[in-house]
Coordinates of C-alpha atoms in Angstrom, one line a residue:
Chain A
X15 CA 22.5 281.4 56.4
X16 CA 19.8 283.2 54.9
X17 CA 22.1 283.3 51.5
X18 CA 21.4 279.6 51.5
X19 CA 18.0 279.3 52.2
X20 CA 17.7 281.6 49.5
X21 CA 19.2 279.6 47.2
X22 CA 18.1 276.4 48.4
X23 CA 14.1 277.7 48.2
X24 CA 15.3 279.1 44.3
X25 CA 16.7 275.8 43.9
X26 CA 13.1 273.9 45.1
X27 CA 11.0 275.6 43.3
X28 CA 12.6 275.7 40.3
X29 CA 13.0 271.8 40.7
X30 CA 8.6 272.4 40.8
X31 CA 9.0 273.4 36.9
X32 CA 10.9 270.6 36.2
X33 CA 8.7 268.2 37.7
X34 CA 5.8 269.5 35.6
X35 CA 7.3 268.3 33.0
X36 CA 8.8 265.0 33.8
X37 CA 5.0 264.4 35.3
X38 CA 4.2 264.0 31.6
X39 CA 6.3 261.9 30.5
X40 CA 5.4 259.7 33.6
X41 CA 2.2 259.3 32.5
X42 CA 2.9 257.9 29.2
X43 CA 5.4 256.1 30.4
X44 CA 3.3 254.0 32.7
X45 CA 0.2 253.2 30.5
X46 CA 2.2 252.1 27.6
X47 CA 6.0 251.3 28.8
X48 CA 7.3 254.3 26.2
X49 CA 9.4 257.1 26.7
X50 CA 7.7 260.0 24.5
X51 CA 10.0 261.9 23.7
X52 CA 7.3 264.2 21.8
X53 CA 6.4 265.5 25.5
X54 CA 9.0 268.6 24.7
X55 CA 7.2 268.9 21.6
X56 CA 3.9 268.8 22.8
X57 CA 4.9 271.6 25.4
X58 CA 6.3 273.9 22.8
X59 CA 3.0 273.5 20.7
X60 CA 0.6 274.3 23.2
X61 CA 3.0 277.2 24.6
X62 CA 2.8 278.5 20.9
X63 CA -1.2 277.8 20.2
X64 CA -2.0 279.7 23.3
X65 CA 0.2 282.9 23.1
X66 CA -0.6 283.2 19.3
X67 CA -4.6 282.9 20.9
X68 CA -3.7 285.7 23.3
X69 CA -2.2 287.9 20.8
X70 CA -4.9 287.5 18.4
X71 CA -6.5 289.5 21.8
X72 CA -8.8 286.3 22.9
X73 CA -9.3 286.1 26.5
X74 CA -6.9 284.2 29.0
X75 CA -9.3 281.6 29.6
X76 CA -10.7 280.9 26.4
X77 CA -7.4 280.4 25.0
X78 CA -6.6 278.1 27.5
X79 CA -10.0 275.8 26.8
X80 CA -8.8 276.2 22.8
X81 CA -5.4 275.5 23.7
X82 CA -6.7 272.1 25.2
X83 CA -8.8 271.1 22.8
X84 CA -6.4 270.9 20.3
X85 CA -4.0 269.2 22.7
X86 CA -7.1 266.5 23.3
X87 CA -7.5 266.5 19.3
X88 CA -3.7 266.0 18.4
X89 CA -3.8 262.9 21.7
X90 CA -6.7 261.5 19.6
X91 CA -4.9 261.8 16.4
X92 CA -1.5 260.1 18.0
X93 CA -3.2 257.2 19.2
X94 CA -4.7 256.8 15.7
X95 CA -2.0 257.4 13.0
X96 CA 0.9 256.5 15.2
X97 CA 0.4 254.2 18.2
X98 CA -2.7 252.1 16.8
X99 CA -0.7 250.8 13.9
X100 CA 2.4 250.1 15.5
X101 CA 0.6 248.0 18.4
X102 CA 2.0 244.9 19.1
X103 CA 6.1 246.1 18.5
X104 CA 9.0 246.4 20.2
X105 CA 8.9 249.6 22.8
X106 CA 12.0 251.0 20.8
X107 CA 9.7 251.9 17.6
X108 CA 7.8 253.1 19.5
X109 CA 10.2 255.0 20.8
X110 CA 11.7 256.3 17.4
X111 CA 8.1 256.5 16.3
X112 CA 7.5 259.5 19.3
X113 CA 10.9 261.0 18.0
X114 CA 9.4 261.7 14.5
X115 CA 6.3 262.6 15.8
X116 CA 8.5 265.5 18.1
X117 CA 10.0 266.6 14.7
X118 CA 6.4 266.7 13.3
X119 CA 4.9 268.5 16.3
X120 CA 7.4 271.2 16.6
X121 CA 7.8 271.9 12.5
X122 CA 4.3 271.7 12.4
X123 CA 3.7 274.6 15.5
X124 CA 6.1 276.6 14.0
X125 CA 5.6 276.3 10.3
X126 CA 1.7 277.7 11.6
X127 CA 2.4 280.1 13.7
X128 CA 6.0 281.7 13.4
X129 CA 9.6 280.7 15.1
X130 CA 9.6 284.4 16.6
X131 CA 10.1 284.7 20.9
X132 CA 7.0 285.9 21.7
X133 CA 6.5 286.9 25.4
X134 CA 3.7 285.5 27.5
X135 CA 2.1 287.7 30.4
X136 CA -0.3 285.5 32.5
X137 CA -1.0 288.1 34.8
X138 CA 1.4 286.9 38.1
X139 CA 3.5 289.6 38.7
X140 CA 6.9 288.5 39.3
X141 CA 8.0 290.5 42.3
X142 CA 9.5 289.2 45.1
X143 CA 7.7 289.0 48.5
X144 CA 9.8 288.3 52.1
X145 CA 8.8 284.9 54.1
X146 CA 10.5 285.9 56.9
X147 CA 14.7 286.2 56.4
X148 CA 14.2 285.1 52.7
X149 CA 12.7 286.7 49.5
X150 CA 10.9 284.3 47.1
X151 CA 9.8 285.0 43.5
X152 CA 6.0 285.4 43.8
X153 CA 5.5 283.9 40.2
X154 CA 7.6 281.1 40.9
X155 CA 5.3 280.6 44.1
X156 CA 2.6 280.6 41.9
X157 CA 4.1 277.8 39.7
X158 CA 4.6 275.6 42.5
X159 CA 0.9 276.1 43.8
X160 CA -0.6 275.2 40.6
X161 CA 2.4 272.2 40.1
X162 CA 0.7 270.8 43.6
X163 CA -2.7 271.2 42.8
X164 CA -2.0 269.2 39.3
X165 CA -0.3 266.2 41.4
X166 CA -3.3 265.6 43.5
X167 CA -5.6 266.3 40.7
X168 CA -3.7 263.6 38.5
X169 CA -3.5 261.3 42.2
X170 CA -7.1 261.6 42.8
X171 CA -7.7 260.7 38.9
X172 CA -5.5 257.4 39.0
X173 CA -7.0 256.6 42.4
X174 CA -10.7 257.2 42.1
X175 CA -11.5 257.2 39.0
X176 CA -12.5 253.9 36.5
X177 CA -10.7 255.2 34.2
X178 CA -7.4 255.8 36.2
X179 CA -8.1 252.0 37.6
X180 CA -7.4 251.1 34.2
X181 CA -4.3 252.9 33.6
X182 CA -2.9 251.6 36.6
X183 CA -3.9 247.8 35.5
X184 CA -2.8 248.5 31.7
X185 CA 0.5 249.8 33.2
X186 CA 1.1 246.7 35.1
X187 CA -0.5 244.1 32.6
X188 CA -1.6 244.9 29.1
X189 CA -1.4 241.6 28.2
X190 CA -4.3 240.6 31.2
X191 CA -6.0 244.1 30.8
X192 CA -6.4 243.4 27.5
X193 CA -7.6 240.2 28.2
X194 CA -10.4 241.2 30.7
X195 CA -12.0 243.9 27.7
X196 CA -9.9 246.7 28.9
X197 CA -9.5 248.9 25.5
X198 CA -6.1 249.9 25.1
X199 CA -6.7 251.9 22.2
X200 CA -9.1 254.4 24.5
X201 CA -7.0 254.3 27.5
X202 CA -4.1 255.2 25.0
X203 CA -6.1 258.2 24.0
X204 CA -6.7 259.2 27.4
X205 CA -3.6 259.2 28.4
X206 CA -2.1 261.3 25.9
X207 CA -4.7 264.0 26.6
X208 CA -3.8 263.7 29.9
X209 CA 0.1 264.1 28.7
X210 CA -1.7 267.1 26.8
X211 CA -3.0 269.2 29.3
X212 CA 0.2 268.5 31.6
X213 CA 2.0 269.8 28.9
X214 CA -0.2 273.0 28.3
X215 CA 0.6 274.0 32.3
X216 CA 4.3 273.3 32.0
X217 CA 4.2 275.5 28.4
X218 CA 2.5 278.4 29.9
X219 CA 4.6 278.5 33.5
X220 CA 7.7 278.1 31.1
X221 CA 6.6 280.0 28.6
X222 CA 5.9 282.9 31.1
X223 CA 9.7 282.3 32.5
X224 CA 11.9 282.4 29.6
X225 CA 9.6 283.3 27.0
X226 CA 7.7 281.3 24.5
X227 CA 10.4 279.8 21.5
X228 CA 11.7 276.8 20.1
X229 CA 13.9 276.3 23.2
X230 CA 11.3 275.2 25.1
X231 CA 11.6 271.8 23.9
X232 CA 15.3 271.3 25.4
X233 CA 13.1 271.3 28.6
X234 CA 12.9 267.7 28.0
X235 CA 16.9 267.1 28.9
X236 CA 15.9 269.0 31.9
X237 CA 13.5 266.1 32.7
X238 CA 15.5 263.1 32.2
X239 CA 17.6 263.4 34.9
X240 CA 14.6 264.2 37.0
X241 CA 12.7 261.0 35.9
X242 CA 16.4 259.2 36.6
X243 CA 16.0 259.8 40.2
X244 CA 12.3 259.9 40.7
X245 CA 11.4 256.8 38.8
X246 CA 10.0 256.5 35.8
X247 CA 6.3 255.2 37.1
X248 CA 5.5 257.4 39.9
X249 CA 4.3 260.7 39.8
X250 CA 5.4 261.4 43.5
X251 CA 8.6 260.5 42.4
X252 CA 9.1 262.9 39.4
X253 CA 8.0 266.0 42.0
X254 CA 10.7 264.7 45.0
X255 CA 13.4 264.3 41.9
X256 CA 12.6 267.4 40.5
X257 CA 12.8 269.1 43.4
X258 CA 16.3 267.0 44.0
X259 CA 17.2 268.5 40.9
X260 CA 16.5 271.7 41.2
X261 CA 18.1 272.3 44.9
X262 CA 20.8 270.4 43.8
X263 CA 21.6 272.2 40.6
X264 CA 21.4 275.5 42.8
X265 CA 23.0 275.0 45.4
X266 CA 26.2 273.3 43.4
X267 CA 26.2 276.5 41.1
X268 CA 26.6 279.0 44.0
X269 CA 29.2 276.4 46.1
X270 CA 31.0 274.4 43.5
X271 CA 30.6 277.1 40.4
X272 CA 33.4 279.3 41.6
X273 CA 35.6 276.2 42.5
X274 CA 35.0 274.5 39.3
X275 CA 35.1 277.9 37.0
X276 CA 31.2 278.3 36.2
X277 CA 28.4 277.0 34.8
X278 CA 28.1 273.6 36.6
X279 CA 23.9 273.7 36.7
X280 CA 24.0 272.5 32.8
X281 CA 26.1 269.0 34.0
X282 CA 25.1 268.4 38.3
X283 CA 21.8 267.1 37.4
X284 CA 23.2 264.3 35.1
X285 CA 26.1 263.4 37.5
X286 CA 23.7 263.5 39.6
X287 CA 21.4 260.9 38.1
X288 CA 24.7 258.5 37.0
X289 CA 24.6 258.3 40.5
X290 CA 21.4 257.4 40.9
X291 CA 21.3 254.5 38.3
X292 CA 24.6 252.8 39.9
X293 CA 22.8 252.8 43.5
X294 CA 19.2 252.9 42.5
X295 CA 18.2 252.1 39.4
X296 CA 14.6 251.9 39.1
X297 CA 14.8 255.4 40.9
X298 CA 13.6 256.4 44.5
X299 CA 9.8 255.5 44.2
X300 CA 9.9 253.7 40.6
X301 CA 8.4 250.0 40.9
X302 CA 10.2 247.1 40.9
X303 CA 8.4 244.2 39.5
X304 CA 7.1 242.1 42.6
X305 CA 8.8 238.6 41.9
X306 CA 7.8 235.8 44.0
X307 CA 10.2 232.9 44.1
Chain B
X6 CA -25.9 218.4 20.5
X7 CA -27.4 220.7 17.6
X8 CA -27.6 223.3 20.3
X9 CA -23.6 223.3 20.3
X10 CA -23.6 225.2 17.1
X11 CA -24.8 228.1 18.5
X12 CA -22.5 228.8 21.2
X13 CA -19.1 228.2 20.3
X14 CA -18.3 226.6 17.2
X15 CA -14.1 226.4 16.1
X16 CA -13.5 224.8 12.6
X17 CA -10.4 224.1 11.1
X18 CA -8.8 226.7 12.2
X19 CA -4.7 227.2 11.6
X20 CA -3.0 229.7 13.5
X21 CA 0.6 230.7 13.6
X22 CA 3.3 233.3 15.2
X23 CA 5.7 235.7 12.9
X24 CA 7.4 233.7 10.6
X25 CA 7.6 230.6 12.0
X26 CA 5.3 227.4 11.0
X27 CA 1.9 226.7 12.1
X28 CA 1.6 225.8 15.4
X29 CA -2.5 225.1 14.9
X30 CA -3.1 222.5 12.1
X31 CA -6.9 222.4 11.1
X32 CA -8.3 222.0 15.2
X33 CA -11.9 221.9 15.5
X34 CA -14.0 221.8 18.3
X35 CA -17.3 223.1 19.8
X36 CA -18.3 224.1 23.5
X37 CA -21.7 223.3 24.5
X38 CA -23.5 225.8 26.4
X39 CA -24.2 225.0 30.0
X40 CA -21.2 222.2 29.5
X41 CA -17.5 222.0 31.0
X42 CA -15.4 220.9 28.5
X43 CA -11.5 220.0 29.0
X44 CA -8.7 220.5 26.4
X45 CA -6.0 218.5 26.9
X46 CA -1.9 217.7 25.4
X47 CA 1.2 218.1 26.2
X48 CA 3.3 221.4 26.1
X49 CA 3.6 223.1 23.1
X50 CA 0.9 220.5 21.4
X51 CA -1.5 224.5 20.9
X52 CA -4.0 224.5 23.6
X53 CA -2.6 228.2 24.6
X54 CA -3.1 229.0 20.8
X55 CA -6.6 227.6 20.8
X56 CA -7.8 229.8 23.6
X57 CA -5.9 232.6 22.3
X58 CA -7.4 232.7 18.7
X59 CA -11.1 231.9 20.2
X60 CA -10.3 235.4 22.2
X61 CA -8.9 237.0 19.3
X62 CA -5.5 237.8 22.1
X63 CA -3.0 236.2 18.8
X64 CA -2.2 239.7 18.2
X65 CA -0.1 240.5 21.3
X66 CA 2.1 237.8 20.9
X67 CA 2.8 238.7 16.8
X68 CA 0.5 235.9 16.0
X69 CA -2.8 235.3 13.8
X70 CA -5.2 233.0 12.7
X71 CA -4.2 231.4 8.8
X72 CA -7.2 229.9 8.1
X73 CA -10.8 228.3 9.3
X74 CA -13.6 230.0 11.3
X75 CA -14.8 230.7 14.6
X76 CA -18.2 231.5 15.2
X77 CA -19.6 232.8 18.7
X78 CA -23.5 232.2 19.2
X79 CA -23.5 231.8 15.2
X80 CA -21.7 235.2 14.9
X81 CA -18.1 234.8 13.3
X82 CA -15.4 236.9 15.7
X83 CA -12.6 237.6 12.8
X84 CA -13.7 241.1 13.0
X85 CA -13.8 241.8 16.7
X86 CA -11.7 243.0 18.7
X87 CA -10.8 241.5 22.8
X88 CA -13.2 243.8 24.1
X89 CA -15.7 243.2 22.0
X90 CA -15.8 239.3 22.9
X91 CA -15.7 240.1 26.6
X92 CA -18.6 242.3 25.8
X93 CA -20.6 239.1 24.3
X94 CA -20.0 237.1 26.7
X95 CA -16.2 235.0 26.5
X96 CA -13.5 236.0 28.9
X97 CA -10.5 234.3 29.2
X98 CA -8.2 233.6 32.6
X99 CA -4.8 233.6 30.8
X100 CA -1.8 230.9 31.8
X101 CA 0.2 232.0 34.5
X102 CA -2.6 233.8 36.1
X103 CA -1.4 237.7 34.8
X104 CA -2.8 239.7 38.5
X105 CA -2.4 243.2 38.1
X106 CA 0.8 242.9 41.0
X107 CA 0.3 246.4 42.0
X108 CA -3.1 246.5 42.4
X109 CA -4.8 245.2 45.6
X110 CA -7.4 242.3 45.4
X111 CA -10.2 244.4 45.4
X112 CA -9.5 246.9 42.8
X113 CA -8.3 243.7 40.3
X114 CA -11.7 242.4 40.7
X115 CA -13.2 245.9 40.0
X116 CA -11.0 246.5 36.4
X117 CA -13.1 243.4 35.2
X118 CA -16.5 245.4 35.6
X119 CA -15.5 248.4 34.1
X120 CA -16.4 247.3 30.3
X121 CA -20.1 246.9 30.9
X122 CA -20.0 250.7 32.8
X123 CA -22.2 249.2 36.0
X124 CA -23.9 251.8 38.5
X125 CA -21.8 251.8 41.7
X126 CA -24.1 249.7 43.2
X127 CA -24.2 246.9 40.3
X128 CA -20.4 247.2 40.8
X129 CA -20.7 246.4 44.3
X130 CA -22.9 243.6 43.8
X131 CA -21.0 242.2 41.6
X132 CA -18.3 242.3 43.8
X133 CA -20.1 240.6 46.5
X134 CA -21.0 237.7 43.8
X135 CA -17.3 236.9 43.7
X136 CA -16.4 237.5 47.0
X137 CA -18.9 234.6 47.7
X138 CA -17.0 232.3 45.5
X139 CA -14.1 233.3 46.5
X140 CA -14.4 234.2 50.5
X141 CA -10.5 233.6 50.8
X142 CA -10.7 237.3 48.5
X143 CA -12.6 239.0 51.2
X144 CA -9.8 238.7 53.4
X145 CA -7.1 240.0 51.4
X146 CA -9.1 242.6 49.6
X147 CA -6.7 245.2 50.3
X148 CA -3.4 243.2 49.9
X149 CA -1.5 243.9 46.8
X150 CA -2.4 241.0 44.2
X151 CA 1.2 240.6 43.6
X152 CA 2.1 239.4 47.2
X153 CA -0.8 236.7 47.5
X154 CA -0.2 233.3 47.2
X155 CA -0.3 231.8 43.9
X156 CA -3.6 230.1 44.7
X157 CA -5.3 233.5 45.4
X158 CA -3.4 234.9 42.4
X159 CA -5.4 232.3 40.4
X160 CA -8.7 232.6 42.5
X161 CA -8.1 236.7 41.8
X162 CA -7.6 236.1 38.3
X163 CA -11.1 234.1 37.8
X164 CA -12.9 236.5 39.9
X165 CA -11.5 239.3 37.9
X166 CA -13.1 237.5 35.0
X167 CA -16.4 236.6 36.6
X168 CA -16.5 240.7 37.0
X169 CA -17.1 240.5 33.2
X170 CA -20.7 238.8 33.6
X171 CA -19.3 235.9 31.2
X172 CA -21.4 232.8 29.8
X173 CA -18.0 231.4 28.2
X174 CA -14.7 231.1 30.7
X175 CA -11.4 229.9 28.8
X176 CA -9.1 228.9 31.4
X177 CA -5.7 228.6 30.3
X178 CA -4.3 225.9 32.8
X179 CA -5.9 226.5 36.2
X180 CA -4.0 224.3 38.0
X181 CA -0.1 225.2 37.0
X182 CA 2.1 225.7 40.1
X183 CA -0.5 225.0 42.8
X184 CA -0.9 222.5 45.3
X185 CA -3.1 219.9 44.9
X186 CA -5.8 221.0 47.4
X187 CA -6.0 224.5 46.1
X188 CA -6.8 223.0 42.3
X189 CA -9.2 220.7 44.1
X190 CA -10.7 223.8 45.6
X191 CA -10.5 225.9 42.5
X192 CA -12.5 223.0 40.7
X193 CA -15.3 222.5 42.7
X194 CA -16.2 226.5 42.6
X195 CA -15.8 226.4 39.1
X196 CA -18.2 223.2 38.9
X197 CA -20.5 225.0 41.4
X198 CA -20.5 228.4 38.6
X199 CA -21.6 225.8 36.1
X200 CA -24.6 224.0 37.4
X201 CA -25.8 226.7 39.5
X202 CA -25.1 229.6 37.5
X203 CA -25.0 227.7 33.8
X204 CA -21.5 229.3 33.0
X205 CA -19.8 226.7 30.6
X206 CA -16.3 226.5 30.9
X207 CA -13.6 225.5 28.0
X208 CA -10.2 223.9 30.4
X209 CA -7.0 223.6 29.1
X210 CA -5.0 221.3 30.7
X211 CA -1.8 219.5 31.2
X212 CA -2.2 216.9 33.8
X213 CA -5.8 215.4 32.3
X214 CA -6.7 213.1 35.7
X215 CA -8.5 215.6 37.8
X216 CA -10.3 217.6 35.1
X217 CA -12.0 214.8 33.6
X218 CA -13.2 214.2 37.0
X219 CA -15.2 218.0 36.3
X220 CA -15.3 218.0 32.5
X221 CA -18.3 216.8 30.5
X222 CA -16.4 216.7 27.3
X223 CA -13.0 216.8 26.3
X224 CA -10.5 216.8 23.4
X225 CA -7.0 215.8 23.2
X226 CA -4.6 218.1 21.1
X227 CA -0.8 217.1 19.6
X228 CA 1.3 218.6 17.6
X229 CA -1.8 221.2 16.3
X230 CA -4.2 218.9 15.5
X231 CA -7.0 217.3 17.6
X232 CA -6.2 213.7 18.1
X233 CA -9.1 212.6 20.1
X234 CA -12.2 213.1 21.5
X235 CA -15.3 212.5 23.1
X236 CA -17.0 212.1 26.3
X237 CA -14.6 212.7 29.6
X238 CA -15.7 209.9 31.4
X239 CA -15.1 207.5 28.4
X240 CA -11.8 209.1 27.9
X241 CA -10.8 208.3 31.9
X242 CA -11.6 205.0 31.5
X243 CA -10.1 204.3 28.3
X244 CA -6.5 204.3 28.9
X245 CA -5.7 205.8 25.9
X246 CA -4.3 208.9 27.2
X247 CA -1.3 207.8 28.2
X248 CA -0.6 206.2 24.9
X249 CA -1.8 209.5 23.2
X250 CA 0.3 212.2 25.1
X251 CA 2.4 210.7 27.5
X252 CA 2.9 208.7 24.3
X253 CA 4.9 206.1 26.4
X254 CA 8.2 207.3 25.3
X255 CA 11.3 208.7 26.9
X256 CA 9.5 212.7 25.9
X257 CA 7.7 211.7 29.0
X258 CA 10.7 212.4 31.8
X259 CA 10.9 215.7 30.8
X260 CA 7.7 217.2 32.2

């Protein structure tokens, strides 16, 4: 029994990374109906910026307030040269447009500051602790303190803020937003910085994990199934689907692995979300347009 | 009617989406300030296009203006963006009243103060302003907009423009979908916001009888061109609506 809470608590908060990331891609998603699929990208490039900063010997903190700036500069730079000129078209260029602009991001980060694995330290040790019958990674506790405090930073943000009041109403009507003097083309800017510094936490918690290299874009595939289930527009949704994700992917490799020969975490999670869009397509907490008849 | 010219002056102007032909063939037209005045036609005859160019909103739909000018308190708006005109004063209540669904009443009406960055407590008045207009809003303040009923969808949707401080309202057909009384109702507040508050109002309209009741002006718009105009009263008495967009011919059974 304890075997499987072990597994099952693995499973959960290893579903918290995942969520970090598909947060992200929520964001953008619901301000400007696009899937970025730069978000991988953007989490390798601030990943990158901050342990090169921390090797150069600069302090934790500072790095991390460098780290964001230029996250905040390259959101600013986006909405100019990328999404500003291709207002007004069909959501699928700008779809291809974010998949150049991953290709750019990445070649860029790397071309500047070497393809090597470098190793990030943020100072959690990564012992485990007991909690009662189980052991738990105390980093991976860590991660899912700071992946909770971010949710109800980012809730507070889109429900008390002006500005988050905004992103709500451009993600329901850009059309009437744009029509009441909402700017877009701020709001767009925002939100992308927001997508930023979402990225720079999931960078350095993934970074820490598995080291800080080019595969830390392919934590993107990790996201879709995540953002399958969840729901593309709800934040709340991308944590309970990451978390679906992760228990599930855990629990099927230690049950289903031996029966099916191995490795079945790289495939559950997208069998998993097949499932999901035949029964529930808009995802558990995604919203469906209120039609009145 | 020299005063005209320094509100809202539109001349000539031509106006078109993607590729296809012009849908605005030379219309000209002028809004008073401190006057209500109605713009009528049939479907498709470009009063949607007229209120989108004046509000510079072409864009969006992969249209643009081809030619003429429009000039905004003597100021011409080809340069400015949406936000700017709501920031001068001319909001517009698009067609098919566009509520934020997933908001609630109260924070739809809030989005439209946002642009001039009020103090909390401007905000709140502000708020109050249209909940006096509006006290049907007060009730459903916290219902999400996109589960009122179509009149409070459009009585949100005006309200949510009034949060902009206007002197120029475009409404883009007011009236579509609702029951009589609630366009009735809709009309005498909008009235009411022009004599007691001096907000001019530019109508567009399908069904012409009720707003010449409420307009001081109006013009008559077919096929992209403005086909006639003048005084609203003179208009309802004339008779020659009918002839001019109903047009007396079998087109008419279809609306």
């Amino acid at each position: 029994m304890s075997f499987f809470l072990e597994t099952l608590a693995g499973g959960l908060l290893a579903g918290v990374m995942y969520a970090l990331v598909a947060i992200g891609f929520v964001l953008v998603y619901k301000a400007s109906g696009v899937f970025n699929f730069a978000q991988g990208a953007m989490v390798l490039c601030a990943a990158l910026t901050f342990v090169t900063l921390r090797e150069r010997g600069i302090d934790l903190w500072l790095s991390g307030l460098i780290t964001l700036a230029i996250l905040v500069a390259l959101a600013v730079a986006v909405e100019r040269v990328v999404l500003r000129p291709l207002a007004n078209r069909p959501q699928i260029t700008l779809f291809m447009a974010t998949l150049g602009l991953s290709y750019v991001i990445e070649g860029t980060s790397q071309l500047l500051m070497g393809a090597s694995v470098h190793e990030l330290d943020l100072g959690i040790p990564d012992t485990p602790i007991e909690l009662g019958p189980i052991q738990l990674s105390q980093f991976d506790l860590a991660a899912a303190a700071t992946a909770g405090a971010l949710v109800i930073a980012l809730s507070l943000f889109f429900d008390r803020t002006r500005i988050g009041l905004s992103l709500r109403a451009v993600a329901d009507d850009p059309g009437a937003a744009l029509s009441i003097g909402i700017r877009l083309q701020t709001l767009w800017a925002v939100v992308w910085a927001v997508a930023g510094f979402v990225a720079l936490v999931a960078g350095l918690l993934w970074g820490a994990r598995q080291g800080v290299q080019f595969s830390l874009t392919f934590v993107v595939l990790k996201a879709l199934p995540v953002l399958i289930i969840g729901g593309f527009t709800s934040i709340a949704g991308a944590v309970v689907g990451g978390l679906i994700v992760g228990a599930s992917d855990s629990l099927a490799e230690i049950y289903l692995g031996p029966l099916l020969g191995g490795s079945v975490s790289t495939w559950f999670a997208y069998v998993l979300a097949v499932a999901f869009l035949l029964a529930r397509p808009a995802g558990l907490f995604g919203e469906r347009a209120i039609e009145r008849v | 009617m020299t005063r005209s010219h320094d509100f809202l002056a539109v001349d000539s102007i031509e106006a078109s989406y993607g590729q296809a032909g012009p849908v605005l063939r030379g219309v000209s037209l002028t809004v008073a300030e401190g006057s209500i005045v109605a713009l009528l036609g049939s479907n498709g005859a470009g009063k949607s296009t007229t209120l989108r160019a004046i509000s510079n909103l072409l864009g969006p739909q992969r249209g643009a203006l081809r030619g003429g000018s429009i000039r905004w308190r003597g100021e011409s708006t080809a340069a400015l963006d949406p936000a700017d005109l709501v920031h001068r004063g001319i909001v517009q209540v698009l067609e098919g009243r566009h509520v934020f669904g997933q908001l609630t009443v109260e924070e739809n009406l809030r989005t439209g103060g946002f642009l001039r960055r009020p103090s909390r407590r401007q905000l709140a008045d502000d708020l109050e302003r249209v909940y006096g207009w509006f006290p049907r809003l007060r009730d459903r303040r916290s219902a999400k907009a996109g589960l009122t009923s179509g009149g409070e969808q459009q009585m949100v949707a005006i309200g949510r423009a009034l949060m902009t401080r206007p002197t120029l309202v475009l409404l883009d057909e007011p009236s579509m979908g609702l029951a009589p009384i609630i366009v009735g109702e809709i009309f005498e507040i909008i009235r009411r916001l022009n004599r007691e508050e001096g907000m001019s109002f530019l109508l567009a309209e399908q069904s012409a009888n009720l707003v010449l009741a409420y307009a001081d002006r109006a013009y008559v718009l077919e096929s992209g061109r403005v086909v006639e105009a003048g005084l609203a009263a003179d208009l309802a008495t004339s008779g020659r609506l009918g002839e001019i967009y109903l047009g007396g011919a079998a087109t008419a059974t279809r609306h």
